Amino acid sequence: RNVFLHDTGRARALLVDTEPKVLGAVLRDDRHGLFVADNALHEQSGRGNNWAMGYFGPRWRPKKPSRRQEFVLHGGSGNQAPPESDLVERVLRRLRREMDRAPDLEGILILHSLAGGTGSGLGCKLTECIRDLCPTVRICSAVVSAFKTGEIPLQNLNAVLCLSHLQRASDAIVLFSNDEVMALLSEAKQRPIT
């Protein structure tokens, strides 16, 4: 029995993004029918390469604290997140459905970026929500750092914020360097197949 595939040979996977473009391309290029189209969940707008937009959602805005709240450091500042976004709720509903189909579930692997708003913010928000939903299931976060010469000014801040949340919600974090992965792939392409 394969832990990554259903008996039908299709992936036990959810594909999540805040924009439909990349998911559409993945599903169009899925010649082997590996992914279940219903498990590709998205919204129509990205997160602007901003961790807070990914974590709290696109409609969240900090509230101006009252005079009394100005003295409160935690818990009452008025900047709490709104109820879970529609995308987070849809992902959790779909995850519950997949979990029902996997009675021997021992762990969940979450793969996402550390640089942009969707990968860093939404990725760690989903990890925290999954931890709350499944407190006994092992969670491994496989995260991919940005290229060293990245184009996102906030990428390092996004990564720090994301990792600070993941260390509390994940049982393991595996860090991949985008630069090193690309170098390995380039090297592998040049080797003759024997």
mmCIF file of C-alpha atoms in Angstrom:
data_model
loop_
_atom_site.group_PDB
_atom_site.id
_atom_site.type_symbol
_atom_site.label_atom_id
_atom_site.label_comp_id
_atom_site.label_asym_id
_atom_site.label_seq_id
_atom_site.Cartn_x
_atom_site.Cartn_y
_atom_site.Cartn_z
ATOM 1 C CA ARG A 1 0.000 0.000 0.000
ATOM 2 C CA ASN A 2 1.388 3.384 -1.032
ATOM 3 C CA VAL A 3 1.039 6.183 1.518
ATOM 4 C CA PHE A 4 1.236 8.876 -1.176
ATOM 5 C CA LEU A 5 -1.265 7.371 -3.640
ATOM 6 C CA HIS A 6 -4.849 6.179 -3.489
ATOM 7 C CA ASP A 7 -5.586 2.641 -4.689
ATOM 8 C CA THR A 8 -6.540 4.259 -8.009
ATOM 9 C CA GLY A 9 -2.981 5.554 -8.424
ATOM 10 C CA ARG A 10 -3.990 9.172 -7.915
ATOM 11 C CA ALA A 11 -2.134 11.376 -5.449
ATOM 12 C CA ARG A 12 -3.321 11.821 -1.879
ATOM 13 C CA ALA A 13 -2.689 15.525 -2.265
ATOM 14 C CA LEU A 14 -4.297 18.916 -2.037
ATOM 15 C CA LEU A 15 -2.982 21.644 -4.318
ATOM 16 C CA VAL A 16 -3.555 25.089 -2.825
ATOM 17 C CA ASP A 17 -2.797 28.548 -4.195
ATOM 18 C CA THR A 18 -4.323 31.988 -3.972
ATOM 19 C CA GLU A 19 -4.256 32.403 -7.749
ATOM 20 C CA PRO A 20 -5.621 29.925 -10.311
ATOM 21 C CA LYS A 21 -2.857 30.296 -12.933
ATOM 22 C CA VAL A 22 -0.262 27.855 -11.557
ATOM 23 C CA LEU A 23 -2.811 25.242 -10.493
ATOM 24 C CA GLY A 24 -4.417 25.423 -13.924
ATOM 25 C CA ALA A 25 -1.044 24.789 -15.552
ATOM 26 C CA VAL A 26 -0.314 21.837 -13.232
ATOM 27 C CA LEU A 27 -3.668 20.230 -13.995
ATOM 28 C CA ARG A 28 -3.332 20.856 -17.760
ATOM 29 C CA ASP A 29 0.139 19.256 -17.777
ATOM 30 C CA ASP A 30 -0.984 16.275 -15.669
ATOM 31 C CA ARG A 31 -0.802 13.737 -18.508
ATOM 32 C CA HIS A 32 -0.905 10.746 -16.163
ATOM 33 C CA GLY A 33 -3.953 11.897 -14.211
ATOM 34 C CA LEU A 34 -1.999 11.979 -10.961
ATOM 35 C CA PHE A 35 -3.916 14.850 -9.369
ATOM 36 C CA VAL A 36 -7.611 15.039 -8.519
ATOM 37 C CA ALA A 37 -8.993 18.272 -10.002
ATOM 38 C CA ASP A 38 -11.439 18.692 -7.084
ATOM 39 C CA ASN A 39 -8.438 18.809 -4.757
ATOM 40 C CA ALA A 40 -7.011 21.904 -6.469
ATOM 41 C CA LEU A 41 -8.253 24.799 -4.343
ATOM 42 C CA HIS A 42 -7.620 28.454 -5.123
ATOM 43 C CA GLU A 43 -8.842 32.005 -4.910
ATOM 44 C CA GLN A 44 -8.627 34.729 -7.550
ATOM 45 C CA SER A 45 -6.038 37.061 -6.039
ATOM 46 C CA GLY A 46 -2.547 36.556 -4.661
ATOM 47 C CA ARG A 47 -1.036 37.787 -1.429
ATOM 48 C CA GLY A 48 1.358 40.417 -2.763
ATOM 49 C CA ASN A 49 4.497 38.617 -1.546
ATOM 50 C CA ASN A 50 3.480 39.627 1.967
ATOM 51 C CA TRP A 51 3.480 37.126 4.865
ATOM 52 C CA ALA A 52 0.730 38.994 6.763
ATOM 53 C CA MET A 53 -1.561 39.006 3.720
ATOM 54 C CA GLY A 54 -1.076 35.249 3.387
ATOM 55 C CA TYR A 55 -1.467 34.510 7.084
ATOM 56 C CA PHE A 56 -4.382 36.804 7.923
ATOM 57 C CA GLY A 57 -6.044 36.923 4.497
ATOM 58 C CA PRO A 58 -6.423 39.695 1.940
ATOM 59 C CA ARG A 59 -9.226 41.563 3.733
ATOM 60 C CA TRP A 60 -7.514 41.828 7.137
ATOM 61 C CA ARG A 61 -6.554 45.297 8.297
ATOM 62 C CA PRO A 62 -5.146 46.175 11.716
ATOM 63 C CA LYS A 63 -7.603 48.058 13.891
ATOM 64 C CA LYS A 64 -6.587 51.190 15.712
ATOM 65 C CA PRO A 65 -6.345 50.196 19.381
ATOM 66 C CA SER A 66 -8.323 52.060 22.012
ATOM 67 C CA ARG A 67 -6.452 53.986 24.733
ATOM 68 C CA ARG A 68 -6.958 51.086 27.124
ATOM 69 C CA GLN A 69 -5.699 48.573 24.575
ATOM 70 C CA GLU A 70 -2.542 50.557 23.905
ATOM 71 C CA PHE A 71 -1.188 49.236 27.212
ATOM 72 C CA VAL A 72 -1.960 45.626 26.392
ATOM 73 C CA LEU A 73 0.943 43.824 24.786
ATOM 74 C CA HIS A 74 -0.817 40.591 23.800
ATOM 75 C CA GLY A 75 -4.330 39.323 23.385
ATOM 76 C CA GLY A 76 -6.280 42.556 23.407
ATOM 77 C CA SER A 77 -4.627 44.785 20.858
ATOM 78 C CA GLY A 78 -7.480 44.619 18.360
ATOM 79 C CA ASN A 79 -5.225 43.100 15.693
ATOM 80 C CA GLN A 80 -6.538 39.566 15.913
ATOM 81 C CA ALA A 81 -7.106 37.655 12.723
ATOM 82 C CA PRO A 82 -10.620 37.470 11.343
ATOM 83 C CA PRO A 83 -12.400 34.117 11.243
ATOM 84 C CA GLU A 84 -10.669 31.637 8.951
ATOM 85 C CA SER A 85 -10.795 32.670 5.326
ATOM 86 C CA ASP A 86 -13.003 30.843 2.890
ATOM 87 C CA LEU A 87 -9.934 29.233 1.289
ATOM 88 C CA VAL A 88 -8.640 27.934 4.631
ATOM 89 C CA GLU A 89 -12.075 26.490 5.443
ATOM 90 C CA ARG A 90 -12.326 24.826 2.028
ATOM 91 C CA VAL A 91 -8.853 23.325 2.434
ATOM 92 C CA LEU A 92 -9.700 21.970 5.886
ATOM 93 C CA ARG A 93 -12.997 20.474 4.644
ATOM 94 C CA ARG A 94 -11.194 18.792 1.744
ATOM 95 C CA LEU A 95 -8.444 17.568 4.072
ATOM 96 C CA ARG A 96 -11.043 15.998 6.385
ATOM 97 C CA ARG A 97 -12.489 14.180 3.378
ATOM 98 C CA GLU A 98 -9.056 12.882 2.368
ATOM 99 C CA MET A 99 -8.348 11.850 5.960
ATOM 100 C CA ASP A 100 -11.589 9.850 6.043
ATOM 101 C CA ARG A 101 -10.284 7.920 3.026
ATOM 102 C CA ALA A 102 -6.989 7.196 4.830
ATOM 103 C CA PRO A 103 -7.862 5.446 8.096
ATOM 104 C CA ASP A 104 -4.213 4.623 8.862
ATOM 105 C CA LEU A 105 -3.066 8.233 8.538
ATOM 106 C CA GLU A 106 0.101 8.826 10.532
ATOM 107 C CA GLY A 107 1.440 12.005 9.013
ATOM 108 C CA ILE A 108 0.909 14.925 6.696
ATOM 109 C CA LEU A 109 3.576 16.452 4.461
ATOM 110 C CA ILE A 110 3.100 20.136 3.672
ATOM 111 C CA LEU A 111 5.271 21.581 0.898
ATOM 112 C CA HIS A 112 5.433 25.333 0.411
ATOM 113 C CA SER A 113 7.667 28.310 -0.252
ATOM 114 C CA LEU A 114 9.198 30.570 2.378
ATOM 115 C CA ALA A 115 9.479 33.685 0.223
ATOM 116 C CA GLY A 116 6.107 34.902 -1.016
ATOM 117 C CA GLY A 117 2.902 35.716 0.799
ATOM 118 C CA THR A 118 0.975 32.601 -0.177
ATOM 119 C CA GLY A 119 3.742 30.116 0.577
ATOM 120 C CA SER A 120 5.010 31.724 3.762
ATOM 121 C CA GLY A 121 1.845 33.215 5.258
ATOM 122 C CA LEU A 122 -0.911 30.906 4.070
ATOM 123 C CA GLY A 123 1.440 27.906 4.308
ATOM 124 C CA CYS A 124 2.076 28.380 8.020
ATOM 125 C CA LYS A 125 -1.564 29.372 8.697
ATOM 126 C CA LEU A 126 -2.710 26.090 7.148
ATOM 127 C CA THR A 127 -0.071 24.179 9.107
ATOM 128 C CA GLU A 128 -1.357 25.683 12.370
ATOM 129 C CA CYS A 129 -4.966 24.908 11.449
ATOM 130 C CA ILE A 130 -4.050 21.337 10.514
ATOM 131 C CA ARG A 131 -2.227 20.969 13.850
ATOM 132 C CA ASP A 132 -5.412 22.109 15.638
ATOM 133 C CA LEU A 133 -7.516 19.719 13.550
ATOM 134 C CA CYS A 134 -5.134 16.746 13.968
ATOM 135 C CA PRO A 135 -3.173 17.125 17.212
ATOM 136 C CA THR A 136 -1.822 13.543 17.146
ATOM 137 C CA VAL A 137 -0.874 13.355 13.467
ATOM 138 C CA ARG A 138 2.766 14.032 12.621
ATOM 139 C CA ILE A 139 3.253 17.111 10.466
ATOM 140 C CA CYS A 140 6.358 17.574 8.338
ATOM 141 C CA SER A 141 6.815 20.941 6.660
ATOM 142 C CA ALA A 142 9.027 20.807 3.581
ATOM 143 C CA VAL A 143 9.856 24.416 2.829
ATOM 144 C CA VAL A 144 11.737 25.932 -0.083
ATOM 145 C CA SER A 145 13.817 29.055 0.440
ATOM 146 C CA ALA A 146 13.965 31.766 -2.193
ATOM 147 C CA PHE A 147 16.815 32.142 -4.642
ATOM 148 C CA LYS A 148 19.742 34.029 -3.102
ATOM 149 C CA THR A 149 19.281 36.736 -5.711
ATOM 150 C CA GLY A 150 15.538 36.820 -5.125
ATOM 151 C CA GLU A 151 13.204 39.367 -6.621
ATOM 152 C CA ILE A 152 11.043 39.739 -3.510
ATOM 153 C CA PRO A 153 12.197 42.500 -1.144
ATOM 154 C CA LEU A 154 10.333 40.942 1.801
ATOM 155 C CA GLN A 155 11.507 37.355 1.209
ATOM 156 C CA ASN A 156 13.842 37.195 4.230
ATOM 157 C CA LEU A 157 11.269 38.715 6.585
ATOM 158 C CA ASN A 158 8.601 36.362 5.194
ATOM 159 C CA ALA A 159 10.911 33.400 5.839
ATOM 160 C CA VAL A 160 11.652 34.424 9.444
ATOM 161 C CA LEU A 161 7.963 34.957 10.250
ATOM 162 C CA CYS A 162 7.009 31.666 8.612
ATOM 163 C CA LEU A 163 9.701 29.606 10.340
ATOM 164 C CA SER A 164 8.848 31.119 13.730
ATOM 165 C CA HIS A 165 5.268 29.828 13.350
ATOM 166 C CA LEU A 166 6.212 26.500 11.785
ATOM 167 C CA GLN A 167 8.546 25.557 14.629
ATOM 168 C CA ARG A 168 5.538 25.525 16.959
ATOM 169 C CA ALA A 169 3.106 23.741 14.636
ATOM 170 C CA SER A 170 5.308 21.184 12.830
ATOM 171 C CA ASP A 171 6.958 18.037 14.135
ATOM 172 C CA ALA A 172 9.722 18.381 11.548
ATOM 173 C CA ILE A 173 10.861 21.053 9.120
ATOM 174 C CA VAL A 174 12.917 20.126 6.069
ATOM 175 C CA LEU A 175 14.539 23.128 4.397
ATOM 176 C CA PHE A 176 15.355 23.050 0.697
ATOM 177 C CA SER A 177 17.440 25.722 -0.992
ATOM 178 C CA ASN A 178 16.011 26.764 -4.357
ATOM 179 C CA ASP A 179 19.541 27.462 -5.629
ATOM 180 C CA GLU A 180 20.817 24.015 -4.627
ATOM 181 C CA VAL A 181 17.786 22.172 -6.012
ATOM 182 C CA MET A 182 18.163 23.964 -9.353
ATOM 183 C CA ALA A 183 21.906 23.152 -9.444
ATOM 184 C CA LEU A 184 21.190 19.459 -8.769
ATOM 185 C CA LEU A 185 18.542 19.353 -11.498
ATOM 186 C CA SER A 186 20.861 21.069 -13.962
ATOM 187 C CA GLU A 187 23.641 18.619 -13.132
ATOM 188 C CA ALA A 188 21.296 15.636 -13.458
ATOM 189 C CA LYS A 189 20.152 16.808 -16.913
ATOM 190 C CA GLN A 190 23.743 16.823 -18.145
ATOM 191 C CA ARG A 191 24.512 13.274 -16.974
ATOM 192 C CA PRO A 192 24.006 10.530 -19.539
ATOM 193 C CA ILE A 193 21.288 8.025 -18.739
ATOM 194 C CA THR A 194 22.762 4.547 -18.288
#
